[in-house]
Amino acid sequence: MEILFIAIAAFFTAILTFFSGFGLGTILTPVFMVFFPVDLAVALTGVVHFFNNIFKLLLVGKNADKAVLIRFGVPAVIAAFAGSWVLLNITELDPLFSYELFGRIFLVEPMKFIVAILLIIFALMDLIPYFQNLQFGKEKLALGGALSGFFGGLSGNQGALRAAFLIKAGLSKEAFIGTAVVVSTFVDFTRLSVYATRFVSTDVSDNLTVVVTATLAAIAGAYIGNKLLKKVTLKSIQMTVAVLLILMSVALAAGWI
């Protein structure tokens, strides 16, 4: 049942990714967290995200702007190492606190709490007009790369920050999408190389089926999303996803999932 649930989430989220420019990691991460420990959930999401990006790279990677890739992408990759290292080490911390509700004891773990806060922040960027219009100049590209790379490594969520900084880089629509895909792919590769240390201590074969299924579902969603890109506007769906993401993040921070 969890494989079907994750595959459906990956499929529809991948479609949304083409419309919003980001979203796959943001939505899939808490979905995986329902069934897996936080650090492993982020890592497994990274695998699906990476192969989905490889597919999108074949579709639009040729349109990437090389100058922006250097100024934005290099800091992003370096910072992704740091964020990934923090993720793997913070999971060893003791729970922040525990409480009893309806006869059950709930533990609030540091990693889940931090990831939940980050997810809420990224979701709010789709709900609050100020964040929707938040953009940065070209001189901030290196800073934007570092921030998006760090949070990409830490939580798997980098798209909202990346879009905010790249949107003012003077790129065409095609170059914007292509550049974002290339940067995202390199950050995914970077964080997966760090997450691999956790895979070594995990029975990967137990999770292989769900990863392959989710990856294929995401690729199918990306293909359909690319076909529908010029035909569909999904502002209301983006808002709905943001609200659902906040609700799930609250549950995550409270230790319910």
mmCIF file of C-alpha atoms in Angstrom:
data_model
loop_
_atom_site.group_PDB
_atom_site.id
_atom_site.type_symbol
_atom_site.label_atom_id
_atom_site.label_comp_id
_atom_site.label_asym_id
_atom_site.label_seq_id
_atom_site.Cartn_x
_atom_site.Cartn_y
_atom_site.Cartn_z
ATOM 1 C CA MET A 1 0.000 0.000 0.000
ATOM 2 C CA GLU A 2 2.825 2.413 0.827
ATOM 3 C CA ILE A 3 4.392 1.767 -2.604
ATOM 4 C CA LEU A 4 1.152 2.689 -4.366
ATOM 5 C CA PHE A 5 0.657 5.756 -2.183
ATOM 6 C CA ILE A 6 4.210 7.012 -2.785
ATOM 7 C CA ALA A 7 4.017 6.277 -6.534
ATOM 8 C CA ILE A 8 0.785 8.262 -6.898
ATOM 9 C CA ALA A 9 2.275 11.153 -4.935
ATOM 10 C CA ALA A 10 5.427 11.063 -7.096
ATOM 11 C CA PHE A 11 3.409 11.048 -10.332
ATOM 12 C CA PHE A 12 1.194 14.037 -9.560
ATOM 13 C CA THR A 13 3.953 15.956 -7.815
ATOM 14 C CA ALA A 14 6.226 15.560 -10.844
ATOM 15 C CA ILE A 15 3.496 17.114 -12.995
ATOM 16 C CA LEU A 16 3.283 20.049 -10.588
ATOM 17 C CA THR A 17 7.054 20.440 -10.745
ATOM 18 C CA PHE A 18 6.870 21.472 -14.386
ATOM 19 C CA PHE A 19 4.204 24.059 -13.664
ATOM 20 C CA SER A 20 5.748 25.590 -10.527
ATOM 21 C CA GLY A 21 9.433 25.105 -11.314
ATOM 22 C CA PHE A 22 9.857 23.174 -8.051
ATOM 23 C CA GLY A 23 7.928 20.950 -5.658
ATOM 24 C CA LEU A 24 8.953 17.297 -6.095
ATOM 25 C CA GLY A 25 11.316 17.161 -3.122
ATOM 26 C CA THR A 26 9.149 19.482 -1.025
ATOM 27 C CA ILE A 27 6.067 17.274 -1.239
ATOM 28 C CA LEU A 28 7.657 13.819 -1.522
ATOM 29 C CA THR A 29 9.875 14.273 1.551
ATOM 30 C CA PRO A 30 7.023 14.279 4.109
ATOM 31 C CA VAL A 31 5.274 11.493 2.167
ATOM 32 C CA PHE A 32 8.355 9.279 2.539
ATOM 33 C CA MET A 33 8.593 10.328 6.213
ATOM 34 C CA VAL A 34 5.265 8.623 6.873
ATOM 35 C CA PHE A 35 6.902 5.270 6.097
ATOM 36 C CA PHE A 36 10.638 5.788 6.761
ATOM 37 C CA PRO A 37 12.938 7.469 9.324
ATOM 38 C CA VAL A 38 13.598 11.131 8.557
ATOM 39 C CA ASP A 39 17.184 10.852 7.328
ATOM 40 C CA LEU A 40 16.396 7.825 5.151
ATOM 41 C CA ALA A 41 13.224 9.510 3.839
ATOM 42 C CA VAL A 42 15.215 12.551 2.729
ATOM 43 C CA ALA A 43 17.818 10.293 1.115
ATOM 44 C CA LEU A 44 15.252 8.138 -0.721
ATOM 45 C CA THR A 45 13.489 11.262 -1.931
ATOM 46 C CA GLY A 46 16.855 12.452 -3.186
ATOM 47 C CA VAL A 47 17.241 9.314 -5.311
ATOM 48 C CA VAL A 48 13.821 9.796 -6.925
ATOM 49 C CA HIS A 49 14.486 13.527 -7.362
ATOM 50 C CA PHE A 50 17.881 12.857 -8.949
ATOM 51 C CA PHE A 51 16.671 10.436 -11.605
ATOM 52 C CA ASN A 52 13.664 12.615 -12.356
ATOM 53 C CA ASN A 53 16.097 15.507 -12.865
ATOM 54 C CA ILE A 54 18.231 13.373 -15.168
ATOM 55 C CA PHE A 55 15.160 12.829 -17.343
ATOM 56 C CA LYS A 56 14.341 16.558 -17.324
ATOM 57 C CA LEU A 57 17.994 17.279 -18.055
ATOM 58 C CA LEU A 58 17.628 15.388 -21.321
ATOM 59 C CA LEU A 59 14.545 17.466 -22.151
ATOM 60 C CA VAL A 60 15.672 21.003 -21.281
ATOM 61 C CA GLY A 61 19.281 20.891 -20.010
ATOM 62 C CA LYS A 62 20.675 22.229 -23.267
ATOM 63 C CA ASN A 63 19.001 25.578 -22.573
ATOM 64 C CA ALA A 64 20.966 26.252 -19.356
ATOM 65 C CA ASP A 65 22.963 29.479 -19.102
ATOM 66 C CA LYS A 66 26.634 28.606 -18.512
ATOM 67 C CA ALA A 67 27.593 31.888 -16.800
ATOM 68 C CA VAL A 68 24.747 31.630 -14.299
ATOM 69 C CA LEU A 69 25.548 27.976 -13.725
ATOM 70 C CA ILE A 70 29.047 28.914 -12.554
ATOM 71 C CA ARG A 71 27.994 31.845 -10.342
ATOM 72 C CA PHE A 72 25.005 30.064 -8.822
ATOM 73 C CA GLY A 73 25.736 26.360 -9.210
ATOM 74 C CA VAL A 74 29.246 26.155 -7.733
ATOM 75 C CA PRO A 75 28.253 27.706 -4.354
ATOM 76 C CA ALA A 76 25.137 25.511 -4.355
ATOM 77 C CA VAL A 77 27.152 22.307 -4.708
ATOM 78 C CA ILE A 78 29.647 23.312 -2.000
ATOM 79 C CA ALA A 79 26.873 24.273 0.426
ATOM 80 C CA ALA A 80 24.978 21.061 -0.335
ATOM 81 C CA PHE A 81 27.852 19.094 1.217
ATOM 82 C CA ALA A 82 27.467 21.107 4.428
ATOM 83 C CA GLY A 83 23.681 20.714 4.554
ATOM 84 C CA SER A 84 23.905 16.961 3.961
ATOM 85 C CA TRP A 85 26.518 16.586 6.698
ATOM 86 C CA VAL A 86 24.272 18.460 9.149
ATOM 87 C CA LEU A 87 21.346 16.186 8.257
ATOM 88 C CA LEU A 88 23.258 12.990 8.970
ATOM 89 C CA ASN A 89 24.618 14.285 12.274
ATOM 90 C CA ILE A 90 21.535 15.963 13.690
ATOM 91 C CA THR A 91 19.552 12.707 13.531
ATOM 92 C CA GLU A 92 21.738 11.373 16.354
ATOM 93 C CA LEU A 93 20.398 13.983 18.799
ATOM 94 C CA ASP A 94 17.948 13.095 21.557
ATOM 95 C CA PRO A 95 14.272 14.096 21.204
ATOM 96 C CA LEU A 96 13.529 17.728 22.039
ATOM 97 C CA PHE A 97 10.641 16.741 24.282
ATOM 98 C CA SER A 98 7.761 14.288 24.614
ATOM 99 C CA TYR A 99 4.109 14.644 25.549
ATOM 100 C CA GLU A 100 1.031 12.496 26.045
ATOM 101 C CA LEU A 101 -2.131 12.897 23.985
ATOM 102 C CA PHE A 102 -5.148 10.557 23.918
ATOM 103 C CA GLY A 103 -3.235 7.976 25.898
ATOM 104 C CA ARG A 104 -0.237 7.930 23.548
ATOM 105 C CA ILE A 105 3.291 9.234 24.028
ATOM 106 C CA PHE A 106 4.607 11.395 21.182
ATOM 107 C CA LEU A 107 8.295 12.235 20.724
ATOM 108 C CA VAL A 108 9.343 15.448 18.981
ATOM 109 C CA GLU A 109 12.663 14.712 17.261
ATOM 110 C CA PRO A 110 15.054 17.554 16.306
ATOM 111 C CA MET A 111 15.354 16.561 12.646
ATOM 112 C CA LYS A 112 11.618 16.193 12.123
ATOM 113 C CA PHE A 113 10.984 19.516 13.842
ATOM 114 C CA ILE A 114 13.585 21.362 11.743
ATOM 115 C CA VAL A 115 12.418 19.797 8.478
ATOM 116 C CA ALA A 116 8.802 20.627 9.369
ATOM 117 C CA ILE A 117 9.679 24.292 9.966
ATOM 118 C CA LEU A 118 11.534 24.421 6.637
ATOM 119 C CA LEU A 119 8.618 22.826 4.799
ATOM 120 C CA ILE A 120 6.205 25.342 6.319
ATOM 121 C CA ILE A 121 8.450 28.219 5.229
ATOM 122 C CA PHE A 122 8.651 26.912 1.664
ATOM 123 C CA ALA A 123 4.897 26.312 1.598
ATOM 124 C CA LEU A 124 4.257 29.882 2.794
ATOM 125 C CA MET A 125 6.265 31.120 -0.187
ATOM 126 C CA ASP A 126 3.344 29.884 -2.307
ATOM 127 C CA LEU A 127 0.675 31.445 -0.088
ATOM 128 C CA ILE A 128 1.933 34.892 0.936
ATOM 129 C CA PRO A 129 2.075 37.525 -1.842
ATOM 130 C CA TYR A 130 5.268 39.026 -0.428
ATOM 131 C CA PHE A 131 7.148 35.761 -0.900
ATOM 132 C CA GLN A 132 5.581 35.172 -4.300
ATOM 133 C CA ASN A 133 7.062 38.468 -5.467
ATOM 134 C CA LEU A 134 10.370 38.039 -3.627
ATOM 135 C CA GLN A 135 13.235 38.327 -6.115
ATOM 136 C CA PHE A 136 16.931 39.082 -5.892
ATOM 137 C CA GLY A 137 19.417 40.802 -8.220
ATOM 138 C CA LYS A 138 22.278 39.199 -10.133
ATOM 139 C CA GLU A 139 24.808 40.289 -7.523
ATOM 140 C CA LYS A 140 23.135 37.890 -5.057
ATOM 141 C CA LEU A 141 23.504 34.781 -7.247
ATOM 142 C CA ALA A 142 26.381 33.313 -5.211
ATOM 143 C CA LEU A 143 24.467 33.847 -1.951
ATOM 144 C CA GLY A 144 21.346 32.322 -3.462
ATOM 145 C CA GLY A 145 23.289 29.299 -4.655
ATOM 146 C CA ALA A 146 24.778 28.756 -1.206
ATOM 147 C CA LEU A 147 21.414 29.073 0.571
ATOM 148 C CA SER A 148 19.495 26.844 -1.833
ATOM 149 C CA GLY A 149 22.295 24.257 -1.858
ATOM 150 C CA PHE A 150 22.521 24.125 1.937
ATOM 151 C CA PHE A 151 18.788 23.685 2.445
ATOM 152 C CA GLY A 152 18.723 21.222 -0.454
ATOM 153 C CA GLY A 153 21.270 19.077 1.367
ATOM 154 C CA LEU A 154 19.571 19.503 4.744
ATOM 155 C CA SER A 155 15.925 18.953 3.832
ATOM 156 C CA GLY A 156 15.804 18.134 0.125
ATOM 157 C CA ASN A 157 14.038 21.452 -0.529
ATOM 158 C CA GLN A 158 15.847 24.003 -2.643
ATOM 159 C CA GLY A 159 13.485 24.924 -5.471
ATOM 160 C CA ALA A 160 11.688 27.884 -3.911
ATOM 161 C CA LEU A 161 14.913 29.663 -2.966
ATOM 162 C CA ARG A 162 16.530 28.779 -6.276
ATOM 163 C CA ALA A 163 13.610 30.239 -8.229
ATOM 164 C CA ALA A 164 13.625 33.454 -6.174
ATOM 165 C CA PHE A 165 17.261 34.129 -7.031
ATOM 166 C CA LEU A 166 17.299 32.921 -10.641
ATOM 167 C CA ILE A 167 14.160 34.765 -11.706
ATOM 168 C CA LYS A 168 16.084 38.066 -11.815
ATOM 169 C CA ALA A 169 19.106 36.688 -13.634
ATOM 170 C CA GLY A 170 17.868 37.969 -16.988
ATOM 171 C CA LEU A 171 17.185 34.503 -18.358
ATOM 172 C CA SER A 172 14.611 33.492 -20.924
ATOM 173 C CA LYS A 173 11.923 31.045 -19.817
ATOM 174 C CA GLU A 174 13.772 28.182 -21.489
ATOM 175 C CA ALA A 175 17.133 29.192 -19.977
ATOM 176 C CA PHE A 176 15.556 29.621 -16.539
ATOM 177 C CA ILE A 177 14.065 26.118 -16.559
ATOM 178 C CA GLY A 178 17.198 24.556 -18.053
ATOM 179 C CA THR A 179 19.516 26.265 -15.557
ATOM 180 C CA ALA A 180 17.317 25.295 -12.614
ATOM 181 C CA VAL A 181 17.289 21.660 -13.717
ATOM 182 C CA VAL A 182 21.079 21.501 -14.125
ATOM 183 C CA VAL A 183 21.725 23.099 -10.716
ATOM 184 C CA SER A 184 19.161 20.843 -9.054
ATOM 185 C CA THR A 185 20.738 17.753 -10.616
ATOM 186 C CA PHE A 186 24.231 18.642 -9.386
ATOM 187 C CA VAL A 187 22.945 19.387 -5.872
ATOM 188 C CA ASP A 188 21.105 16.053 -5.845
ATOM 189 C CA PHE A 189 24.252 14.224 -6.927
ATOM 190 C CA THR A 190 26.227 15.997 -4.195
ATOM 191 C CA ARG A 191 23.832 15.236 -1.376
ATOM 192 C CA LEU A 192 23.339 11.646 -2.490
ATOM 193 C CA SER A 193 27.086 11.097 -2.305
ATOM 194 C CA VAL A 194 26.905 12.174 1.349
ATOM 195 C CA TYR A 195 23.694 10.267 2.071
ATOM 196 C CA ALA A 196 25.403 7.138 0.712
ATOM 197 C CA THR A 197 27.178 6.794 4.049
ATOM 198 C CA ARG A 198 23.767 6.190 5.596
ATOM 199 C CA PHE A 199 22.735 3.785 2.838
ATOM 200 C CA VAL A 200 25.730 1.615 3.738
ATOM 201 C CA SER A 201 24.202 0.921 7.142
ATOM 202 C CA THR A 202 20.729 0.344 5.714
ATOM 203 C CA ASP A 203 19.328 -2.651 3.868
ATOM 204 C CA VAL A 204 18.883 -0.835 0.571
ATOM 205 C CA SER A 205 17.306 -3.868 -1.087
ATOM 206 C CA ASP A 206 14.276 -3.473 1.205
ATOM 207 C CA ASN A 207 13.668 -0.025 -0.270
ATOM 208 C CA LEU A 208 14.672 -0.703 -3.870
ATOM 209 C CA THR A 209 11.156 -1.498 -5.079
ATOM 210 C CA VAL A 210 9.606 1.671 -3.694
ATOM 211 C CA VAL A 211 12.453 3.820 -5.067
ATOM 212 C CA VAL A 212 12.221 2.337 -8.581
ATOM 213 C CA THR A 213 8.428 2.584 -8.603
ATOM 214 C CA ALA A 214 8.434 6.191 -7.371
ATOM 215 C CA THR A 215 11.150 7.132 -9.868
ATOM 216 C CA LEU A 216 9.245 5.688 -12.823
ATOM 217 C CA ALA A 217 6.066 7.401 -11.633
ATOM 218 C CA ALA A 218 7.898 10.726 -11.329
ATOM 219 C CA ILE A 219 9.390 10.373 -14.816
ATOM 220 C CA ALA A 220 5.938 9.657 -16.232
ATOM 221 C CA GLY A 221 4.600 12.722 -14.428
ATOM 222 C CA ALA A 222 7.461 14.872 -15.726
ATOM 223 C CA TYR A 223 6.763 13.741 -19.299
ATOM 224 C CA ILE A 224 3.080 14.623 -19.025
ATOM 225 C CA GLY A 225 3.885 17.879 -17.260
ATOM 226 C CA ASN A 226 6.185 18.880 -20.104
ATOM 227 C CA LYS A 227 3.405 18.200 -22.592
ATOM 228 C CA LEU A 228 0.867 20.251 -20.605
ATOM 229 C CA LEU A 229 3.213 23.095 -19.675
ATOM 230 C CA LYS A 230 1.788 25.622 -22.135
ATOM 231 C CA LYS A 231 -1.835 24.577 -21.694
ATOM 232 C CA VAL A 232 -2.490 24.575 -17.959
ATOM 233 C CA THR A 233 -2.346 27.149 -15.161
ATOM 234 C CA LEU A 234 -2.294 25.618 -11.707
ATOM 235 C CA LYS A 235 -2.346 28.546 -9.303
ATOM 236 C CA SER A 236 -5.214 27.089 -7.286
ATOM 237 C CA ILE A 237 -3.553 23.674 -7.187
ATOM 238 C CA GLN A 238 -0.288 25.238 -5.988
ATOM 239 C CA MET A 239 -2.200 26.931 -3.186
ATOM 240 C CA THR A 240 -3.935 23.678 -2.242
ATOM 241 C CA VAL A 241 -0.638 21.812 -2.189
ATOM 242 C CA ALA A 242 0.883 24.514 0.018
ATOM 243 C CA VAL A 243 -1.973 24.248 2.547
ATOM 244 C CA LEU A 244 -1.758 20.439 2.646
ATOM 245 C CA LEU A 245 2.003 20.675 3.040
ATOM 246 C CA ILE A 246 1.611 22.986 6.051
ATOM 247 C CA LEU A 247 -0.868 20.594 7.671
ATOM 248 C CA MET A 248 1.487 17.662 7.137
ATOM 249 C CA SER A 249 4.407 19.688 8.469
ATOM 250 C CA VAL A 250 2.488 20.497 11.653
ATOM 251 C CA ALA A 251 1.832 16.786 12.124
ATOM 252 C CA LEU A 252 5.502 16.075 11.524
ATOM 253 C CA ALA A 253 6.677 18.704 14.018
ATOM 254 C CA ALA A 254 4.220 17.419 16.618
ATOM 255 C CA GLY A 255 5.588 13.894 16.298
ATOM 256 C CA TRP A 256 2.348 12.452 14.939
ATOM 257 C CA ILE A 257 4.098 11.053 11.844
#
